[in-house]
Short mmCIF file of C-alpha atoms in Angstrom, two decimals:
data_model
loop_
_atom_site.label_atom_id
_atom_site.label_comp_id
_atom_site.label_asym_id
_atom_site.label_seq_id
_atom_site.Cartn_x
_atom_site.Cartn_y
_atom_site.Cartn_z
CA MET P 1 100.49 52.74 49.95
CA ASN P 2 98.37 52.88 46.50
CA ILE P 3 98.96 50.34 43.93
CA ASN P 4 99.97 51.56 40.25
CA ILE P 5 102.23 51.12 38.61
CA ASP P 6 104.63 54.10 40.20
CA ASN P 7 104.84 52.40 43.12
CA ILE P 8 105.63 49.01 41.89
CA ILE P 9 108.87 51.09 40.61
CA ARG P 10 109.33 52.55 43.85
CA ALA P 11 109.47 49.01 45.37
CA ILE P 12 111.39 47.48 42.90
CA ASN P 13 114.32 50.02 43.93
CA THR P 14 114.20 49.46 47.18
CA VAL P 15 115.69 46.43 46.86
CA SER P 16 118.94 48.28 45.35
CA ASN P 17 118.56 50.42 48.28
CA TRP P 18 118.57 47.20 50.59
CA ILE P 19 121.86 46.30 48.63
CA ASN P 20 123.30 49.30 48.84
CA TYR P 21 122.83 49.84 52.88
CA LEU P 22 124.30 46.19 53.58
CA THR P 23 126.80 45.32 51.39
CA GLY P 24 127.77 48.78 49.77
CA ALA P 25 127.43 47.29 46.14
CA GLY P 26 125.33 49.13 43.47
CA THR P 27 123.26 52.67 43.53
CA PRO P 28 121.21 53.63 45.87
CA TYR P 29 118.36 55.57 44.62
CA PRO P 30 115.49 58.29 46.35
CA VAL P 31 112.13 56.69 46.02
CA GLY P 32 111.19 57.57 49.59
CA TYR P 33 111.18 61.48 49.30
CA ASN P 34 113.18 64.03 46.85
CA ILE P 35 112.62 67.58 49.36
CA ILE P 36 113.83 70.66 47.44
CA CYS P 37 113.79 73.78 50.05
CA LEU P 38 112.80 77.18 47.37
CA THR P 39 113.82 79.51 50.16
CA LYS P 40 114.50 80.35 53.62
CA ARG P 41 112.28 83.36 53.60
CA CYS P 42 109.26 83.21 55.70
CA ASN P 43 106.18 85.38 57.02
CA LEU P 44 105.59 84.27 59.62
CA ARG P 45 107.27 83.91 63.49
CA CYS P 46 106.00 80.78 64.41
CA LYS P 47 106.44 80.32 67.91
CA MET P 48 108.03 76.57 67.55
CA CYS P 49 110.56 78.06 64.29
CA ASN P 50 112.81 80.26 63.89
CA ILE P 51 114.18 79.85 60.16
CA TRP P 52 112.66 83.26 59.38
CA GLN P 53 115.56 85.01 60.88
CA GLU P 54 117.47 82.97 58.14
CA SER P 55 120.27 84.76 56.25
CA SER P 56 121.72 83.02 53.57
CA PRO P 57 124.30 85.21 50.71
CA ASN P 58 122.66 82.22 48.09
CA VAL P 59 119.45 82.30 48.99
CA ASP P 60 117.71 80.89 46.41
CA ALA P 61 119.60 79.72 44.48
CA LEU P 62 117.73 76.96 42.93
CA ASN P 63 116.32 78.55 39.72
CA ALA P 64 113.83 76.84 37.81
CA ARG P 65 116.00 75.72 34.96
CA LEU P 66 118.59 74.30 37.18
CA ILE P 67 116.05 72.39 39.45
CA ALA P 68 114.37 71.00 36.14
CA GLU P 69 117.49 70.10 34.26
CA THR P 70 119.11 68.16 37.36
CA ILE P 71 116.44 66.35 37.61
CA SER P 72 115.91 65.11 34.02
CA ASN P 73 119.71 64.64 33.81
CA SER P 74 119.49 61.97 36.41
CA HIS P 75 119.67 58.39 36.14
CA ILE P 76 118.57 58.61 39.77
CA LEU P 77 116.25 61.07 40.13
CA GLN P 78 114.45 60.21 37.43
CA ARG P 79 113.26 57.15 38.79
CA MET P 80 111.01 58.89 41.61
CA PRO P 81 107.93 60.36 39.80
CA ILE P 82 107.50 62.97 43.45
CA VAL P 83 109.36 65.59 43.92
CA SER P 84 108.34 68.33 47.16
CA PHE P 85 108.97 71.88 48.11
CA THR P 86 109.31 73.46 51.34
CA GLY P 87 110.97 76.30 53.10
CA GLY P 88 110.59 79.18 54.66
CA GLU P 89 107.31 79.84 52.12
CA PRO P 90 107.69 78.20 48.87
CA PHE P 91 105.32 80.70 47.10
CA LEU P 92 107.24 83.55 48.71
CA ARG P 93 108.89 82.56 45.09
CA THR P 94 108.04 84.93 42.24
CA ASP P 95 108.77 82.11 40.33
CA ILE P 96 107.39 79.44 41.87
CA SER P 97 104.45 78.92 38.36
CA GLU P 98 108.21 78.72 36.85
CA ILE P 99 109.66 76.41 38.54
CA MET P 100 106.62 73.65 38.24
CA ARG P 101 105.89 74.26 34.70
CA GLU P 102 109.65 73.69 33.54
CA ILE P 103 109.14 70.37 36.38
CA PHE P 104 106.50 69.15 34.29
CA ASN P 105 107.28 69.97 30.48
CA LYS P 106 111.13 68.77 31.02
CA THR P 107 111.19 65.56 33.83
CA ASN P 108 109.36 62.50 34.19
CA ILE P 109 107.77 64.17 37.57
CA LYS P 110 104.12 63.38 37.98
CA LYS P 111 103.38 64.77 41.64
CA ILE P 112 104.60 68.05 42.99
CA VAL P 113 103.97 68.35 46.79
CA ILE P 114 103.93 71.76 48.06
CA ALA P 115 104.10 72.53 52.27
CA THR P 116 102.43 76.36 52.62
CA ASN P 117 101.61 78.13 55.67
CA GLY P 118 98.09 78.72 53.08
CA VAL P 119 98.74 82.40 53.46
CA LEU P 120 99.37 83.97 50.27
CA THR P 121 95.82 83.35 49.06
CA ASN P 122 95.81 85.24 46.06
CA LYS P 123 99.26 84.52 44.88
CA ILE P 124 98.78 81.02 45.38
CA ILE P 125 95.54 80.29 43.66
CA LYS P 126 97.38 82.37 40.59
CA ASP P 127 100.42 80.05 40.46
CA LEU P 128 98.58 76.94 40.62
CA THR P 129 95.62 78.52 38.09
CA GLU P 130 98.88 78.90 35.71
CA VAL P 131 100.44 75.89 36.21
CA LEU P 132 96.91 73.70 35.82
CA ASN P 133 95.56 75.65 33.10
CA LYS P 134 98.77 74.47 30.64
CA ASP P 135 99.86 71.53 32.66
CA SER P 136 96.86 69.44 34.01
CA SER P 137 96.37 66.42 32.53
CA VAL P 138 95.55 62.74 34.06
CA ASP P 139 99.23 61.70 35.14
CA LYS P 140 99.78 65.09 36.24
CA ARG P 141 99.23 66.21 39.91
CA ILE P 142 99.94 68.71 42.70
CA HIS P 143 99.78 68.75 45.93
CA ILE P 144 99.30 71.45 47.94
CA GLN P 145 99.58 70.73 51.67
CA ILE P 146 98.62 73.89 54.47
CA SER P 147 100.37 74.23 57.55
CA LEU P 148 97.08 74.73 60.52
CA ASP P 149 97.82 73.80 64.22
CA GLY P 150 94.57 75.43 65.87
CA ILE P 151 90.74 76.82 64.99
CA GLY P 152 91.06 80.93 65.09
CA ASP P 153 93.09 82.44 68.07
CA VAL P 154 94.73 79.40 68.95
CA HIS P 155 96.04 78.99 65.07
CA ASP P 156 97.66 82.44 65.09
CA ARG P 157 99.28 82.40 68.53
CA ILE P 158 101.26 79.34 67.65
CA ARG P 159 101.99 80.80 63.93
CA GLY P 160 102.72 84.82 65.23
CA VAL P 161 100.67 86.55 62.77
CA LYS P 162 97.38 87.78 64.08
CA GLY P 163 94.81 87.19 61.37
CA THR P 164 96.93 84.27 60.07
CA PHE P 165 93.47 81.49 60.52
CA GLU P 166 91.41 83.59 58.52
CA ARG P 167 93.81 83.69 55.14
CA VAL P 168 94.27 79.98 55.61
CA ASN P 169 90.65 79.65 55.49
CA SER P 170 90.25 81.81 52.95
CA THR P 171 93.31 80.24 50.83
CA ILE P 172 91.19 76.66 51.26
CA LYS P 173 88.20 77.62 50.28
CA LYS P 174 89.93 78.84 47.35
CA LEU P 175 91.56 75.84 46.90
CA LYS P 176 88.22 73.39 46.85
CA ASP P 177 86.81 75.23 44.29
CA LEU P 178 89.71 75.57 41.84
CA LYS P 179 90.27 71.73 42.15
CA ALA P 180 86.37 71.25 41.92
CA ILE P 181 87.82 73.01 37.75
CA TYR P 182 90.69 70.27 38.13
CA LYS P 183 89.37 67.62 39.34
CA ASN P 184 92.17 65.29 40.38
CA SER P 185 95.33 67.71 39.27
CA LEU P 186 95.16 69.19 42.60
CA THR P 187 94.58 67.92 45.82
CA ILE P 188 94.57 69.75 48.65
CA GLY P 189 95.56 68.49 52.71
CA ILE P 190 96.02 69.91 55.94
CA LEU P 191 99.17 69.33 58.73
CA GLY P 192 98.92 70.29 62.09
CA ILE P 193 101.81 69.51 64.48
CA TYR P 194 100.64 68.87 67.94
CA GLN P 195 102.46 71.07 70.83
CA PHE P 196 101.72 72.41 73.91
CA GLU P 197 99.92 75.11 72.77
CA ASN P 198 96.69 73.65 70.87
CA LYS P 199 96.88 69.84 72.75
CA ASN P 200 93.34 70.77 74.28
CA ASP P 201 92.24 72.07 71.02
CA PHE P 202 93.40 69.29 68.22
CA LYS P 203 90.43 67.51 67.75
CA SER P 204 88.81 70.57 66.19
CA LEU P 205 91.67 69.99 63.52
CA TYR P 206 89.65 67.11 62.19
CA GLN P 207 86.52 68.03 62.74
CA TYR P 208 87.38 70.91 60.26
CA ALA P 209 89.17 68.79 57.51
CA SER P 210 86.53 66.40 57.67
CA ASP P 211 84.17 69.39 57.47
CA ASN P 212 85.67 70.93 54.20
CA ASN P 213 86.51 67.05 52.59
CA ILE P 214 90.25 67.26 52.56
CA ASP P 215 92.87 65.00 53.53
CA PHE P 216 94.76 65.93 57.29
CA GLY P 217 97.72 64.34 58.48
CA TYR P 218 99.74 65.46 61.80
CA GLY P 219 102.63 64.88 63.57
CA ILE P 220 105.40 66.60 66.59
CA ILE P 221 108.13 69.01 66.60
CA ILE P 222 111.05 67.82 65.16
CA ASN P 223 114.38 68.65 66.06
CA THR P 224 116.21 70.40 63.46
CA GLU P 225 118.48 73.63 63.82
CA TYR P 226 115.35 75.69 63.04
CA ASN P 227 113.12 75.08 66.15
CA LYS P 228 113.15 76.49 69.12
CA VAL P 229 112.60 73.86 71.65
CA GLU P 230 114.75 71.01 73.31
CA THR P 231 112.14 68.77 71.09
CA SER P 232 113.95 65.08 73.07
CA GLU P 233 112.54 65.51 76.39
CA TYR P 234 110.06 68.18 75.06
CA ASN P 235 107.60 65.64 72.87
CA ARG P 236 108.75 63.12 76.25
CA ASP P 237 106.20 65.30 78.04
CA LEU P 238 103.98 66.01 75.39
CA LEU P 239 103.15 62.52 75.17
CA LYS P 240 102.52 61.56 78.70
CA THR P 241 100.84 64.48 80.01
CA ALA P 242 98.53 63.54 76.37
CA ILE P 243 98.01 59.96 76.54
CA ALA P 244 97.32 60.61 80.37
CA ARG P 245 94.06 62.74 79.86
CA THR P 246 90.87 60.77 80.62
CA GLY P 247 87.24 60.77 78.70
CA LEU P 248 89.43 60.58 74.65
CA ASN P 249 87.01 58.94 72.45
CA GLY P 250 86.17 59.35 69.09
CA LEU P 251 88.91 61.09 67.21
CA GLU P 252 90.72 61.89 70.25
CA LYS P 253 91.54 58.22 70.79
CA ASN P 254 92.56 57.52 66.96
CA ILE P 255 95.32 60.89 68.33
CA LYS P 256 95.77 59.14 71.37
CA GLU P 257 96.82 55.97 70.06
CA THR P 258 99.06 57.80 67.73
CA LEU P 259 100.80 59.78 70.57
CA GLU P 260 101.15 56.27 72.68
CA GLY P 261 102.94 54.32 69.97
CA TRP P 262 105.22 57.09 69.36
CA LEU P 263 105.84 56.85 72.97
CA THR P 264 106.93 53.62 72.60
CA ALA P 265 108.61 53.64 69.29
CA GLU P 266 110.74 55.84 71.82
CA GLN P 267 112.41 52.61 72.83
CA LYS P 268 113.05 50.80 69.12
CA ILE P 269 114.68 53.68 67.42
CA GLU P 270 117.68 52.39 68.56
CA LYS P 271 117.40 49.74 66.43
CA MET P 272 115.45 51.28 63.37
CA GLN P 273 117.42 51.63 60.24
CA CYS P 274 117.98 55.19 58.56
CA PHE P 275 117.42 55.22 55.07
CA ALA P 276 118.52 58.77 54.72
CA GLY P 277 120.69 59.37 51.64
CA TYR P 278 119.84 55.69 50.51
CA ASN P 279 116.01 55.86 49.43
CA SER P 280 115.59 59.75 50.71
CA VAL P 281 117.59 63.65 49.25
CA PHE P 282 116.95 66.95 50.39
CA TRP P 283 118.13 69.99 48.49
CA GLU P 284 119.68 72.73 50.63
CA THR P 285 118.57 77.13 49.10
CA ASN P 286 122.01 77.49 47.98
CA GLY P 287 122.42 73.76 46.07
CA ASP P 288 124.09 71.67 49.03
CA ILE P 289 123.03 67.76 49.27
CA TYR P 290 121.75 65.97 52.45
CA PRO P 291 120.44 62.90 53.04
CA CYS P 292 117.39 64.32 54.41
CA HIS P 293 115.79 67.62 55.76
CA ASN P 294 116.93 66.93 59.47
CA SER P 295 120.73 66.37 58.15
CA SER P 296 120.96 70.29 56.63
CA HIS P 297 121.94 71.81 59.42
CA LEU P 298 125.00 69.49 59.94
CA SER P 299 127.92 70.39 57.30
CA SER P 300 129.47 66.85 58.11
CA PHE P 301 126.15 65.13 55.78
CA LYS P 302 126.85 67.52 52.96
CA MET P 303 127.24 65.19 49.94
CA GLY P 304 128.02 67.95 47.77
CA ASN P 305 126.71 70.89 45.67
CA ILE P 306 124.66 70.90 42.57
CA LEU P 307 126.04 74.13 41.36
CA GLU P 308 129.52 72.17 41.33
CA ASN P 309 128.72 68.88 40.13
CA ASP P 310 125.76 67.37 38.55
CA PHE P 311 123.71 64.62 40.83
CA ASP P 312 124.45 61.34 39.75
CA THR P 313 127.95 62.17 40.89
CA ILE P 314 127.42 63.68 43.67
CA TRP P 315 125.14 60.74 44.89
CA LYS P 316 127.75 58.07 43.73
CA SER P 317 131.01 59.79 45.21
CA ARG P 318 133.08 58.62 47.91
CA ASN P 319 132.14 61.67 50.17
CA ALA P 320 128.29 60.54 48.97
CA ASN P 321 129.12 57.00 50.17
CA LEU P 322 131.14 58.22 53.68
CA VAL P 323 128.15 60.34 54.72
CA ARG P 324 125.73 57.53 54.29
CA GLN P 325 128.04 55.60 56.78
CA LYS P 326 127.74 58.21 59.42
CA VAL P 327 123.56 58.10 58.71
CA LYS P 328 123.41 54.17 60.03
CA ASN P 329 125.22 55.97 63.41
CA CYS P 330 123.21 58.69 63.52
CA THR P 331 122.35 60.39 66.71
CA ILE P 332 119.24 63.05 65.88
CA LYS P 333 117.22 59.79 64.51
CA GLY P 334 115.29 60.03 67.82
CA ASP P 335 113.53 62.78 67.10
CA CYS P 336 113.13 62.63 62.86
CA MET P 337 111.89 58.80 63.58
CA LEU P 338 109.21 60.12 66.30
CA GLY P 339 106.38 61.23 64.28
CA GLY P 340 108.80 62.95 62.34
CA CYS P 341 109.57 63.28 58.06
CA ASN P 342 111.02 60.25 57.85
CA ILE P 343 108.59 58.22 58.74
CA SER P 344 106.67 57.82 55.62
CA SER P 345 109.80 57.44 54.45
CA GLN P 346 110.89 54.74 55.71
CA LYS P 347 107.61 52.98 55.05
CA VAL P 348 108.41 52.88 51.39
CA GLN P 349 111.47 51.16 52.21
CA TYR P 350 110.45 48.98 54.37
CA CYS P 351 106.73 48.28 52.01
CA ILE P 352 108.11 45.04 50.45
CA PRO P 353 108.75 42.84 52.99
CA HIS P 354 105.93 44.62 55.16
CA TYR P 355 102.94 43.64 52.39
CA LEU P 356 104.54 39.38 51.62
CA LEU P 357 104.79 39.45 55.57
CA LYS P 358 100.85 40.67 55.37
CA PHE P 359 100.07 38.43 52.75
CA LEU P 360 102.07 35.17 54.32
CA THR P 361 99.81 36.04 57.84
CA ALA P 362 96.70 36.70 55.99
CA GLY P 363 96.86 40.12 58.28
CA ARG P 364 97.67 39.15 61.08
CA PHE P 365 100.63 40.72 61.39
CA ASP P 366 101.65 44.17 60.47
CA LEU P 367 105.39 44.75 60.28
CA TYR P 368 104.90 48.52 60.14
CA LYS P 369 103.24 48.52 63.19
CA HIS P 370 105.79 45.93 64.85
CA LEU P 371 108.49 48.69 64.05
CA GLY P 372 107.17 51.87 65.61
CA TYR P 373 105.84 53.35 62.83
CA TYR P 374 102.70 53.84 64.10
#
């Protein structure tokens, strides 16, 4: 984690989370992640996901004004300088540029992260240009995280629509052109999901990212209601298959080591402390508030709805505290902690003891590695 003022403030706020987690006193702050699902609509037909089949009477209920005012009026959310958009496909929202401008203009948010499939090339470039033209500054940034699971036909087969890779490739090229204009105000990364369909071609994603000089991250399928596979056994078999491969070197060796860490982590997961609902929060498209993305299909984990109450009232409510107690005994953390989105938020929560122990042991002890986070 980079050492800067925002990260120092986030680290300090993790102390409040520990106090609330252990004693129930005080107020926790979602400094790990704040994710907003802008839409369930999607323009792809991915093999591992069925979110595009989702239908809801309250589709896209979170408009630009509501999102910005909810954040700006919240003493709690103001502690978090980053907000993330997910979906569905966020760029299917016709008002996504308005949402970004409202957030930058009316809140203290300094960074917006958008997870996208990268298919809507022209709209992505148009929307970003509109925002960057008006809000480009040294302390306001947009990070575009593009889903890419393989090169050429491999990606097309996984994503269920022919020609998807070429459209994503075009988007990345145009984003790089845009980044050349707006420098640090725009960053680009790709995220690959490791699965049986791409296990023999995954190294090529590393090379693609390297050739394009963009960030690369990867994960494994997580068990949510939108996934078509039962992930516990699927992931276990996938990891064992990958680790059994021979001749791994260079970039593939890095992948192997990470997958070995995930498989080993299965033995540690039951002992891991999950801080969803303490240092993370997830907004559903209809305004429902949940501790995390992976619990958003479980009605018993609903904390409240921002169309009915303000965020701080929900976050401090008796019901929210009851949900946090359920988080401590959550039965789905085996998947989400296995290379899932909660890993990054948990690392934030443990950042103070991690760096303190690293300092005291002259770098010999790595708490993150000990806990199975990598």
